[in-house]
Short mmCIF file of C-alpha atoms in Angstrom, two decimals:
data_model
loop_
_atom_site.label_atom_id
_atom_site.label_comp_id
_atom_site.label_asym_id
_atom_site.label_seq_id
_atom_site.Cartn_x
_atom_site.Cartn_y
_atom_site.Cartn_z
CA MET A 24 -8.17 2.64 -16.43
CA VAL A 25 -9.85 -1.63 -17.21
CA LYS A 26 -11.81 -2.75 -14.06
CA GLN A 27 -10.75 -5.22 -11.67
CA LEU A 28 -11.42 -8.62 -13.47
CA ASP A 29 -13.90 -11.24 -11.56
CA TYR A 30 -12.68 -13.89 -9.40
CA GLN A 31 -13.10 -17.06 -11.79
CA THR A 32 -11.50 -15.25 -14.69
CA ILE A 33 -8.49 -13.96 -12.55
CA LYS A 34 -8.35 -17.50 -11.01
CA GLU A 35 -8.23 -19.36 -14.87
CA ILE A 36 -5.19 -16.77 -15.75
CA PHE A 37 -2.84 -17.91 -12.76
CA THR A 38 -4.78 -21.62 -13.09
CA ARG A 39 -3.26 -21.03 -17.38
CA PHE A 40 0.31 -19.77 -15.88
CA GLN A 41 0.89 -22.44 -13.10
CA ALA A 42 0.38 -24.70 -15.11
CA SER A 43 2.60 -23.31 -17.81
CA GLU A 44 5.34 -22.68 -15.54
CA PRO A 45 5.02 -24.66 -12.21
CA GLU A 46 7.06 -23.50 -10.46
CA PRO A 47 7.81 -19.93 -11.23
CA GLN A 48 11.78 -18.23 -10.53
CA GLY A 49 13.06 -15.16 -9.92
CA GLU A 50 15.96 -14.48 -12.16
CA LEU A 51 18.96 -12.18 -10.76
CA PHE A 52 21.74 -15.14 -9.61
CA HIS A 53 22.49 -15.27 -5.30
CA THR A 54 23.73 -17.67 -3.61
CA ASN A 55 21.68 -17.12 -0.16
CA ALA A 56 19.61 -14.68 1.44
CA TYR A 57 22.20 -12.52 2.00
CA THR A 58 23.39 -12.58 -2.05
CA LEU A 59 19.60 -11.86 -3.09
CA LEU A 60 19.38 -8.87 -1.04
CA VAL A 61 21.93 -6.96 -2.35
CA ALA A 62 21.94 -8.12 -6.02
CA VAL A 63 17.41 -6.99 -5.66
CA ALA A 64 19.36 -3.61 -4.27
CA LEU A 65 21.52 -3.65 -6.98
CA SER A 66 18.52 -4.19 -10.04
CA ALA A 67 16.70 -0.83 -8.63
CA GLN A 68 16.93 1.24 -12.54
CA ALA A 69 18.64 -2.01 -14.29
CA THR A 70 17.79 -5.42 -16.01
CA ASP A 71 18.68 -8.79 -14.38
CA ALA A 72 20.58 -9.85 -17.44
CA GLY A 73 23.61 -6.90 -16.37
CA VAL A 74 22.90 -7.12 -13.16
CA ASN A 75 23.77 -10.84 -13.10
CA LYS A 76 27.62 -9.97 -15.62
CA ALA A 77 28.68 -7.67 -12.80
CA THR A 78 27.10 -10.54 -8.86
CA ARG A 79 28.65 -13.80 -10.67
CA PRO A 80 31.84 -12.85 -10.47
CA LEU A 81 31.85 -10.55 -6.99
CA PHE A 82 29.14 -13.58 -5.06
CA ALA A 83 32.22 -16.66 -5.66
CA LYS A 84 34.57 -13.71 -2.99
CA VAL A 85 32.43 -11.97 -1.11
CA ASP A 86 28.95 -14.20 -0.28
CA THR A 87 28.08 -11.99 3.73
CA PRO A 88 28.00 -9.68 5.36
CA GLN A 89 30.99 -9.01 7.18
CA LYS A 90 33.29 -10.15 3.72
CA MET A 91 31.36 -7.45 1.91
CA LEU A 92 32.78 -5.55 4.74
CA ASP A 93 36.50 -6.79 4.15
CA LEU A 94 36.61 -5.98 1.24
CA GLY A 95 35.98 -2.24 0.73
CA LEU A 96 34.27 -0.03 -0.69
CA GLU A 97 36.52 0.97 -3.88
CA ALA A 98 36.66 -3.39 -4.58
CA LEU A 99 32.64 -2.75 -4.08
CA THR A 100 32.33 -0.06 -6.57
CA GLU A 101 34.55 -1.60 -9.27
CA ALA A 102 33.36 -4.77 -9.30
CA ILE A 103 29.60 -3.25 -10.13
CA LYS A 104 30.66 -0.10 -12.83
CA THR A 105 28.56 -1.00 -14.54
CA ILE A 106 25.45 -1.29 -13.57
CA GLY A 107 23.47 2.38 -13.30
CA LEU A 108 24.28 4.29 -10.41
CA PHE A 109 26.28 2.01 -8.89
CA ARG A 110 28.41 4.71 -6.65
CA ASN A 111 24.92 5.24 -4.77
CA LYS A 112 23.77 1.88 -4.62
CA ALA A 113 27.99 0.55 -3.36
CA LYS A 114 27.86 3.24 -0.77
CA ASN A 115 24.66 1.91 0.84
CA VAL A 116 25.20 -1.88 0.18
CA MET A 117 29.03 -1.16 2.25
CA LYS A 118 26.06 0.62 4.76
CA MET A 119 23.97 -2.21 4.40
CA ALA A 120 26.64 -4.69 5.03
CA GLU A 121 27.76 -3.03 8.54
CA ILE A 122 23.64 -2.83 9.81
CA LEU A 123 23.78 -6.40 9.58
CA VAL A 124 26.40 -7.78 11.10
CA ALA A 125 26.76 -4.52 13.73
CA ASP A 126 22.24 -6.26 14.75
CA TYR A 127 21.59 -8.67 13.04
CA GLY A 128 24.62 -11.31 13.54
CA GLY A 129 25.31 -10.57 10.57
CA GLU A 130 22.00 -12.59 9.39
CA VAL A 131 19.81 -10.52 6.60
CA PRO A 132 16.12 -10.65 9.38
CA SER A 133 12.76 -12.02 8.10
CA SER A 134 10.79 -8.66 9.10
CA ARG A 135 9.47 -6.29 5.99
CA ALA A 136 9.86 -3.24 8.63
CA ALA A 137 13.63 -4.47 9.41
CA LEU A 138 14.18 -5.04 5.13
CA GLN A 139 13.56 -1.98 5.32
CA SER A 140 15.44 -0.07 7.33
CA LEU A 141 18.40 -1.05 5.56
CA PRO A 142 20.49 0.95 3.51
CA GLY A 143 19.11 0.90 -0.51
CA VAL A 144 16.14 -0.95 0.29
CA GLY A 145 12.51 -0.07 -0.20
CA ARG A 146 9.41 -2.20 -0.25
CA LYS A 147 9.59 -3.94 -3.09
CA THR A 148 12.91 -5.45 -2.56
CA ALA A 149 11.94 -6.65 1.09
CA ASN A 150 8.64 -8.41 -0.25
CA VAL A 151 11.61 -9.80 -3.06
CA VAL A 152 13.09 -11.31 -0.59
CA LEU A 153 10.61 -12.20 1.93
CA ASN A 154 8.65 -14.39 -1.55
CA MET A 155 11.44 -15.62 -2.47
CA TRP A 156 14.04 -16.68 0.34
CA PHE A 157 11.39 -16.34 2.47
CA HIS A 158 8.37 -17.89 1.41
CA MET A 159 6.41 -15.22 2.41
CA PRO A 160 3.34 -13.94 0.08
CA ALA A 161 4.79 -10.63 -0.54
CA GLN A 162 3.73 -9.09 -3.36
CA ALA A 163 7.26 -6.93 -5.49
CA VAL A 164 5.25 -4.96 -7.87
CA ASP A 165 7.99 -3.94 -10.39
CA THR A 166 7.19 -1.62 -13.57
CA HIS A 167 5.10 -5.17 -15.33
CA ILE A 168 3.44 -6.48 -13.13
CA PHE A 169 2.04 -2.30 -12.70
CA ARG A 170 1.76 -2.45 -16.32
CA ILE A 171 -0.13 -5.56 -16.77
CA GLY A 172 -2.35 -5.16 -13.91
CA ASN A 173 -3.52 -2.47 -15.46
CA ARG A 174 -3.30 -3.81 -19.15
CA THR A 175 -5.25 -6.80 -17.81
CA GLY A 176 -7.13 -5.92 -15.30
CA ILE A 177 -6.53 -8.71 -12.55
CA CYS A 178 -5.09 -6.06 -10.23
CA PRO A 179 -5.83 -1.91 -10.78
CA GLY A 180 -4.17 0.68 -9.51
CA LYS A 181 -2.74 4.54 -10.33
CA ASN A 182 -0.12 3.58 -8.85
CA VAL A 183 2.02 0.36 -6.43
CA ASP A 184 0.40 0.71 -3.55
CA ILE A 185 -2.34 -0.45 -5.07
CA VAL A 186 -1.25 -3.03 -6.76
CA GLU A 187 0.67 -4.92 -4.83
CA ARG A 188 -3.30 -4.30 -1.63
CA ALA A 189 -4.84 -4.80 -5.50
CA ILE A 190 -3.38 -8.13 -5.92
CA GLU A 191 -3.25 -9.31 -1.92
CA ASP A 192 -7.37 -8.90 -2.04
CA HIS A 193 -7.89 -10.35 -5.57
CA ILE A 194 -5.68 -13.51 -5.95
CA PRO A 195 -7.13 -16.56 -5.04
CA ALA A 196 -4.60 -17.17 -1.98
CA GLU A 197 -3.12 -21.15 -3.82
CA PHE A 198 -1.10 -18.77 -6.32
CA GLN A 199 -0.02 -15.83 -3.87
CA GLN A 200 3.66 -17.00 -3.41
CA HIS A 201 4.36 -17.16 -7.15
CA ALA A 202 2.33 -14.47 -8.13
CA HIS A 203 4.15 -12.23 -8.60
CA HIS A 204 6.75 -14.50 -10.76
CA TRP A 205 3.88 -15.27 -12.85
CA LEU A 206 2.94 -11.34 -14.01
CA ILE A 207 7.25 -10.44 -14.30
CA LEU A 208 7.81 -13.49 -16.64
CA HIS A 209 4.55 -12.72 -18.59
CA GLY A 210 5.39 -8.50 -18.92
CA ARG A 211 8.54 -9.45 -19.96
CA TYR A 212 8.07 -12.11 -21.52
CA ILE A 213 4.84 -11.66 -23.68
CA CYS A 214 2.27 -8.97 -22.70
CA ILE A 215 5.80 -6.31 -23.55
CA ALA A 216 5.49 -2.27 -23.30
CA ARG A 217 4.87 -2.24 -27.02
CA LYS A 218 3.91 -4.27 -30.09
CA PRO A 219 2.79 -7.07 -27.56
CA LYS A 220 3.08 -10.54 -27.89
CA CYS A 221 -1.08 -11.85 -28.00
CA GLY A 222 -0.37 -14.77 -30.14
CA ASN A 223 0.92 -16.31 -27.93
CA CYS A 224 -0.88 -15.22 -25.40
CA VAL A 225 -2.49 -18.13 -22.91
CA ILE A 226 -4.66 -15.73 -21.01
CA ARG A 227 -5.35 -13.78 -24.70
CA ASP A 228 -9.36 -14.94 -24.17
CA LEU A 229 -9.47 -13.07 -20.63
CA CYS A 230 -7.60 -10.31 -21.26
CA PRO A 231 -10.06 -7.55 -21.85
CA TYR A 232 -7.03 -5.15 -23.28
CA GLU A 233 -8.08 -3.41 -26.05
CA ASP A 234 -5.38 -2.90 -28.73
CA LYS A 235 -4.44 -6.63 -29.71
CA THR A 236 -1.66 -8.13 -31.67
CA ILE A 237 -2.44 -10.30 -34.15
#
């Protein structure tokens, strides 16, 4: 495993990320806190583009938990059938809607514990919602961040929990709000799993990855 980078190097890395993309945005389509929560839950083991294709027409009609209940399981299942694991996801989304209506007045809670108590919502999904909608410096570690964290030494760790703590512990506070978005976008488009595009990388000279491409 690559060693943890020092503070000054990490600060320079995120200074460059910020300069190249001052306000990074998540790529999942949503219109409010509820549709964001549903979209993130649906994105597990699926691409953002694939989820967006299904949810854009869905969210045009359904943008609250009550409307989701009114839609019903059968119609929801049909609407998201192009997304992986759609049957189980549809059931979870309906159960989630029931709980949000019954226990939270139809509103999405801003507590990680409350979010994680919902069906189909794990720590990663909760962190995305907390970060993107409630503007909390929560770090959602996906496969891109896990790979980059270990490849570059920005936030190395043997599992996602350790990587999440490494982000919180080692990335300067002024970059915490957008940290996971910068890392995700870097991993999705530059530091890809196979043949990373090192020639187009803004942190190439700071990265200790030995197998750089030309």
